[in-house]
Amino acid sequence: MRMKDTVVLVTGSAQGIGRAIAIRLAQEGARIVVEDRQHNAMAGQTLDAVRAAGSDGCVVAGDVGVAADDRAVIAHAVEAMGRLDVLVNNAGVERRASFLDVTEADYDLVMKVNLKGAFFLTQAFVQHLRDTKRGGRIVNVSSVHEELPFPHFTSYCASKGGLKMMMRNLAIELAPLGIAVNNVAPGAVGTAINHELLTNKAERDALIANIPLGRLADPVEVANAVLFLASPDASYVTGTTLFVDGGLLWHYAEQ
Ligand code: BGC
């Protein structure tokens, strides 16, 4: 039980990687705040799975991209669970377009959810830790694209690159408060964000050809890395990114 007596808030946990994180941490004893934009059936299913894993939690809804919602999400979570110990900034979106076609609306959405959301939710979380005079841990679910270019996804790369520098900055600034900040950077994972790609065989094969391990990740393989960084096992780890990408980032071959 590596997460016994901890309360963890996971954003975007109604589905995909977020749901896998919620369940994996619950298996290790964490109580989970399932956060998503709406309190819908999918969020409820994640909470059911958390309970089936032997733990408990609640659902809190809010748009992470709105700072007032972020403050309300933290307040509601603390009201329901008594306190928070770990924040997992997982919520993320991507929009494909060649650079010249990117719309302001798509740019704003991607930056709002992926970067502004993590920024202001973290701010509200840190205020809670400071007010209760406790340390804590923050794990951002970034992407291999916090480092690796991804043509036609420039807003997404900008948001994840921003998340990398936010993590590095906060690791330094928040260390005196006993707060560790790290990123997990997944490569290609079989979740809804990749739906288009997964249903197009040519695109899927081209992607897999780039991955040294020769397959997509299962969401639980990402959740295992988040578990490590969220747990006391990572007590001396802050300011770093753990890549979970099957070797994608540094893959180079001449054939
Ligand atoms: C993106 C996916 C992409 C993967 C590997 C992820 O961050 O969300 O769309 O397939 O990186 O390139």
Tab-separated table of C-alpha atoms and ligand atoms in Angstrom:
chain	number	residue	atom	x	y	z
A	1	MET	CA	0.000	0.000	0.000
A	2	ARG	CA	2.343	2.734	-1.230
A	3	MET	CA	-0.290	5.508	-1.137
A	4	LYS	CA	-1.972	4.709	2.191
A	5	ASP	CA	-3.409	7.779	3.970
A	6	THR	CA	-3.028	10.061	0.961
A	7	VAL	CA	-5.700	11.973	-0.917
A	8	VAL	CA	-4.989	12.480	-4.610
A	9	LEU	CA	-6.825	14.695	-7.105
A	10	VAL	CA	-6.555	13.549	-10.736
A	11	THR	CA	-7.805	15.955	-13.416
A	12	GLY	CA	-9.407	14.565	-16.551
A	13	SER	CA	-9.928	11.223	-14.848
A	14	ALA	CA	-13.294	10.333	-16.400
A	15	GLN	CA	-11.390	8.466	-19.110
A	16	GLY	CA	-8.085	7.454	-20.646
A	17	ILE	CA	-4.789	7.877	-18.807
A	18	GLY	CA	-6.504	9.833	-16.009
A	19	ARG	CA	-8.859	6.972	-15.231
A	20	ALA	CA	-5.961	4.480	-15.225
A	21	ILE	CA	-4.065	6.724	-12.784
A	22	ALA	CA	-7.085	6.997	-10.476
A	23	ILE	CA	-7.502	3.219	-10.357
A	24	ARG	CA	-3.789	2.395	-10.008
A	25	LEU	CA	-3.303	4.823	-7.120
A	26	ALA	CA	-6.501	3.567	-5.473
A	27	GLN	CA	-5.080	0.026	-5.602
A	28	GLU	CA	-2.221	1.356	-3.487
A	29	GLY	CA	-4.580	2.846	-0.910
A	30	ALA	CA	-4.966	6.433	-2.132
A	31	ARG	CA	-8.359	8.068	-1.785
A	32	ILE	CA	-9.165	9.721	-5.104
A	33	VAL	CA	-10.854	12.942	-6.170
A	34	VAL	CA	-12.046	12.218	-9.703
A	35	GLU	CA	-12.001	15.579	-11.459
A	36	ASP	CA	-13.447	16.233	-14.888
A	37	ARG	CA	-15.203	19.003	-16.759
A	38	GLN	CA	-18.607	17.537	-15.971
A	39	HIS	CA	-19.932	15.211	-13.323
A	40	ASN	CA	-21.180	12.718	-15.885
A	41	ALA	CA	-21.578	8.950	-16.122
A	42	MET	CA	-17.953	8.408	-17.134
A	43	ALA	CA	-16.638	10.255	-14.084
A	44	GLY	CA	-19.010	8.136	-11.981
A	45	GLN	CA	-17.615	4.966	-13.588
A	46	THR	CA	-14.086	5.964	-12.606
A	47	LEU	CA	-15.244	6.455	-9.020
A	48	ASP	CA	-16.951	3.027	-9.129
A	49	ALA	CA	-13.656	1.515	-10.292
A	50	VAL	CA	-11.797	3.309	-7.465
A	51	ARG	CA	-14.230	1.745	-4.997
A	52	ALA	CA	-13.914	-1.669	-6.652
A	53	ALA	CA	-10.147	-1.317	-6.114
A	54	GLY	CA	-10.848	-1.135	-2.370
A	55	SER	CA	-10.575	2.614	-1.835
A	56	ASP	CA	-12.937	5.582	-1.869
A	57	GLY	CA	-13.246	9.118	-3.171
A	58	CYS	CA	-15.586	11.601	-4.787
A	59	VAL	CA	-16.256	13.349	-8.087
A	60	VAL	CA	-15.637	17.090	-8.423
A	61	ALA	CA	-16.471	18.896	-11.665
A	62	GLY	CA	-14.888	22.034	-13.073
A	63	ASP	CA	-13.243	23.471	-16.158
A	64	VAL	CA	-9.533	23.478	-15.300
A	65	GLY	CA	-8.962	26.252	-17.829
A	66	VAL	CA	-10.959	28.709	-15.693
A	67	ALA	CA	-9.037	29.918	-12.633
A	68	ALA	CA	-12.216	30.465	-10.582
A	69	ASP	CA	-13.204	26.839	-11.261
A	70	ASP	CA	-9.744	25.723	-10.128
A	71	ARG	CA	-10.159	27.432	-6.780
A	72	ALA	CA	-13.652	25.934	-6.424
A	73	VAL	CA	-12.426	22.436	-7.376
A	74	ILE	CA	-9.759	22.512	-4.653
A	75	ALA	CA	-12.237	23.913	-2.101
A	76	HIS	CA	-14.849	21.242	-2.893
A	77	ALA	CA	-12.273	18.454	-2.842
A	78	VAL	CA	-10.966	19.561	0.564
A	79	GLU	CA	-14.512	19.879	1.877
A	80	ALA	CA	-15.358	16.339	0.731
A	81	MET	CA	-12.099	14.578	1.663
A	82	GLY	CA	-10.726	16.666	4.540
A	83	ARG	CA	-7.469	17.476	2.747
A	84	LEU	CA	-5.372	16.938	-0.397
A	85	ASP	CA	-1.815	15.562	-0.552
A	86	VAL	CA	-1.096	14.996	-4.235
A	87	LEU	CA	-2.223	16.742	-7.421
A	88	VAL	CA	-2.030	14.993	-10.796
A	89	ASN	CA	-2.501	17.488	-13.645
A	90	ASN	CA	-3.601	15.051	-16.321
A	91	ALA	CA	-6.372	16.816	-18.289
A	92	GLY	CA	-5.252	17.485	-21.837
A	93	VAL	CA	-6.488	18.025	-25.378
A	94	GLU	CA	-4.882	18.279	-28.793
A	95	ARG	CA	-5.989	19.741	-32.125
A	96	ARG	CA	-4.374	18.835	-35.429
A	97	ALA	CA	-3.822	21.552	-38.063
A	98	SER	CA	-0.979	22.700	-40.223
A	99	PHE	CA	0.474	25.887	-38.760
A	100	LEU	CA	-1.119	28.244	-41.314
A	101	ASP	CA	-4.582	26.847	-40.590
A	102	VAL	CA	-4.548	26.951	-36.787
A	103	THR	CA	-7.584	28.857	-35.525
A	104	GLU	CA	-7.505	31.140	-32.526
A	105	ALA	CA	-10.259	29.065	-30.910
A	106	ASP	CA	-8.277	25.808	-31.181
A	107	TYR	CA	-5.072	27.458	-29.989
A	108	ASP	CA	-6.899	28.943	-26.990
A	109	LEU	CA	-8.540	25.624	-26.085
A	110	VAL	CA	-5.280	23.672	-26.121
A	111	MET	CA	-3.348	26.254	-24.120
A	112	LYS	CA	-6.229	26.746	-21.714
A	113	VAL	CA	-6.686	23.112	-20.782
A	114	ASN	CA	-3.093	21.874	-21.003
A	115	LEU	CA	-1.134	24.801	-19.579
A	116	LYS	CA	-3.328	27.428	-17.950
A	117	GLY	CA	-5.346	24.660	-16.293
A	118	ALA	CA	-2.296	23.025	-14.731
A	119	PHE	CA	-0.959	26.458	-13.739
A	120	PHE	CA	-3.946	27.763	-11.795
A	121	LEU	CA	-5.053	24.435	-10.350
A	122	THR	CA	-1.523	24.011	-9.011
A	123	GLN	CA	-1.700	27.524	-7.571
A	124	ALA	CA	-4.931	26.706	-5.689
A	125	PHE	CA	-3.492	23.351	-4.528
A	126	VAL	CA	-0.297	24.988	-3.239
A	127	GLN	CA	-2.350	27.598	-1.400
A	128	HIS	CA	-4.164	24.728	0.363
A	129	LEU	CA	-0.852	23.061	1.319
A	130	ARG	CA	0.595	26.344	2.556
A	131	ASP	CA	-2.545	27.139	4.601
A	132	THR	CA	-2.440	23.687	6.217
A	133	LYS	CA	1.367	23.836	6.644
A	134	ARG	CA	2.035	20.564	4.821
A	135	GLY	CA	4.211	19.495	1.918
A	136	GLY	CA	2.919	17.516	-1.030
A	137	ARG	CA	3.603	16.221	-4.508
A	138	ILE	CA	2.557	17.397	-7.969
A	139	VAL	CA	2.768	15.198	-11.066
A	140	ASN	CA	1.968	16.662	-14.492
A	141	VAL	CA	1.067	14.327	-17.323
A	142	SER	CA	3.002	15.992	-20.086
A	143	SER	CA	4.004	14.259	-23.333
A	144	VAL	CA	7.026	13.085	-25.235
A	145	HIS	CA	6.177	16.290	-27.141
A	146	GLU	CA	7.451	18.457	-24.320
A	147	GLU	CA	10.765	17.709	-26.118
A	148	LEU	CA	9.998	16.146	-29.476
A	149	PRO	CA	8.618	18.206	-32.391
A	150	PHE	CA	5.234	17.050	-33.705
A	151	PRO	CA	4.448	18.824	-36.994
A	152	HIS	CA	0.781	19.886	-37.318
A	153	PHE	CA	0.449	19.948	-33.527
A	154	THR	CA	2.297	23.166	-32.746
A	155	SER	CA	-0.150	24.439	-30.135
A	156	TYR	CA	0.011	21.054	-28.376
A	157	CYS	CA	3.836	21.082	-28.375
A	158	ALA	CA	3.872	24.676	-27.125
A	159	SER	CA	1.562	23.715	-24.255
A	160	LYS	CA	3.633	20.664	-23.268
A	161	GLY	CA	6.923	22.545	-23.602
A	162	GLY	CA	5.386	25.184	-21.335
A	163	LEU	CA	4.386	22.481	-18.867
A	164	LYS	CA	7.999	21.286	-18.795
A	165	MET	CA	9.308	24.744	-17.845
A	166	MET	CA	6.483	25.297	-15.378
A	167	MET	CA	7.453	22.029	-13.675
A	168	ARG	CA	11.150	22.965	-13.535
A	169	ASN	CA	10.400	26.428	-12.150
A	170	LEU	CA	7.998	25.218	-9.493
A	171	ALA	CA	10.345	22.435	-8.382
A	172	ILE	CA	12.760	25.178	-7.325
A	173	GLU	CA	10.257	27.726	-6.065
A	174	LEU	CA	8.162	25.260	-4.056
A	175	ALA	CA	10.969	23.108	-2.641
A	176	PRO	CA	11.177	25.248	0.536
A	177	LEU	CA	7.508	24.360	1.140
A	178	GLY	CA	8.294	20.632	0.912
A	179	ILE	CA	6.506	20.288	-2.425
A	180	ALA	CA	7.985	18.110	-5.175
A	181	VAL	CA	7.018	18.698	-8.815
A	182	ASN	CA	7.682	16.287	-11.694
A	183	ASN	CA	6.364	15.341	-15.123
A	184	VAL	CA	5.487	12.001	-16.664
A	185	ALA	CA	5.858	12.177	-20.443
A	186	PRO	CA	3.929	9.461	-22.272
A	187	GLY	CA	4.511	8.571	-25.892
A	188	ALA	CA	1.693	6.974	-27.844
A	189	VAL	CA	-0.975	5.441	-25.647
A	190	GLY	CA	-4.106	3.615	-26.729
A	191	THR	CA	-6.699	6.164	-25.529
A	192	ALA	CA	-9.438	8.375	-26.975
A	193	ILE	CA	-7.051	11.269	-27.727
A	194	ASN	CA	-5.541	9.015	-30.412
A	195	HIS	CA	-8.841	7.775	-31.777
A	196	GLU	CA	-8.308	9.082	-35.308
A	197	LEU	CA	-4.831	7.685	-35.531
A	198	LEU	CA	-5.779	4.325	-34.090
A	199	THR	CA	-8.541	3.854	-36.631
A	200	ASN	CA	-6.289	4.718	-39.602
A	201	LYS	CA	-4.065	1.694	-40.290
A	202	ALA	CA	-1.466	3.553	-42.375
A	203	GLU	CA	-1.013	6.254	-39.704
A	204	ARG	CA	-0.965	3.688	-36.932
A	205	ASP	CA	1.689	1.568	-38.684
A	206	ALA	CA	3.841	4.649	-39.355
A	207	LEU	CA	3.672	5.606	-35.687
A	208	ILE	CA	4.508	2.112	-34.449
A	209	ALA	CA	7.474	1.954	-36.848
A	210	ASN	CA	8.917	4.899	-34.871
A	211	ILE	CA	8.576	3.190	-31.491
A	212	PRO	CA	11.536	0.945	-30.594
A	213	LEU	CA	9.364	-1.257	-28.357
A	214	GLY	CA	7.066	-1.731	-31.356
A	215	ARG	CA	3.713	-1.040	-29.726
A	216	LEU	CA	1.553	1.584	-28.052
A	217	ALA	CA	1.518	1.869	-24.269
A	218	ASP	CA	-1.274	0.544	-22.119
A	219	PRO	CA	-2.594	3.419	-19.923
A	220	VAL	CA	-1.607	1.465	-16.804
A	221	GLU	CA	2.052	1.643	-17.874
A	222	VAL	CA	1.781	5.435	-17.639
A	223	ALA	CA	-0.130	5.154	-14.359
A	224	ASN	CA	2.706	3.090	-12.858
A	225	ALA	CA	5.146	5.955	-13.508
A	226	VAL	CA	2.733	8.468	-11.968
A	227	LEU	CA	2.403	6.167	-8.952
A	228	PHE	CA	6.166	6.223	-8.436
A	229	LEU	CA	6.390	10.025	-8.615
A	230	ALA	CA	3.303	10.484	-6.413
A	231	SER	CA	4.579	8.109	-3.744
A	232	PRO	CA	7.177	8.383	-0.946
A	233	ASP	CA	9.426	6.160	-3.124
A	234	ALA	CA	10.231	9.359	-5.056
A	235	SER	CA	11.016	11.394	-1.926
A	236	TYR	CA	14.244	12.865	-3.403
A	237	VAL	CA	12.938	13.335	-6.947
A	238	THR	CA	11.884	16.824	-8.032
A	239	GLY	CA	12.229	18.921	-11.190
A	240	THR	CA	12.495	16.038	-13.609
A	241	THR	CA	10.587	14.287	-16.387
A	242	LEU	CA	10.089	10.543	-16.529
A	243	PHE	CA	9.519	9.441	-20.134
A	244	VAL	CA	7.206	6.486	-20.691
A	245	ASP	CA	7.464	6.280	-24.444
A	246	GLY	CA	8.800	2.885	-25.513
A	247	GLY	CA	11.977	4.631	-26.673
A	248	LEU	CA	10.182	7.009	-29.088
A	249	LEU	CA	11.960	10.205	-28.003
A	250	TRP	CA	15.522	9.159	-28.826
A	251	HIS	CA	14.747	6.826	-31.686
A	252	TYR	CA	16.983	7.338	-34.700
A	253	ALA	CA	17.795	4.758	-37.325
A	254	GLU	CA	19.288	4.703	-40.804
A	255	GLN	CA	18.223	1.835	-42.932
B	1	BGC	C1	-0.160	12.633	-28.484
B	1	BGC	C2	-0.517	11.577	-29.493
B	1	BGC	C3	0.724	11.091	-30.231
B	1	BGC	C4	1.771	10.674	-29.246
B	1	BGC	C5	3.062	10.202	-29.896
B	1	BGC	C6	0.954	12.134	-27.595
B	1	BGC	O1	1.321	13.150	-26.726
B	1	BGC	O2	-1.290	12.928	-27.697
B	1	BGC	O3	-1.446	12.119	-30.410
B	1	BGC	O4	0.401	9.999	-31.057
B	1	BGC	O5	2.068	11.740	-28.379
B	1	BGC	O6	3.479	11.065	-30.906
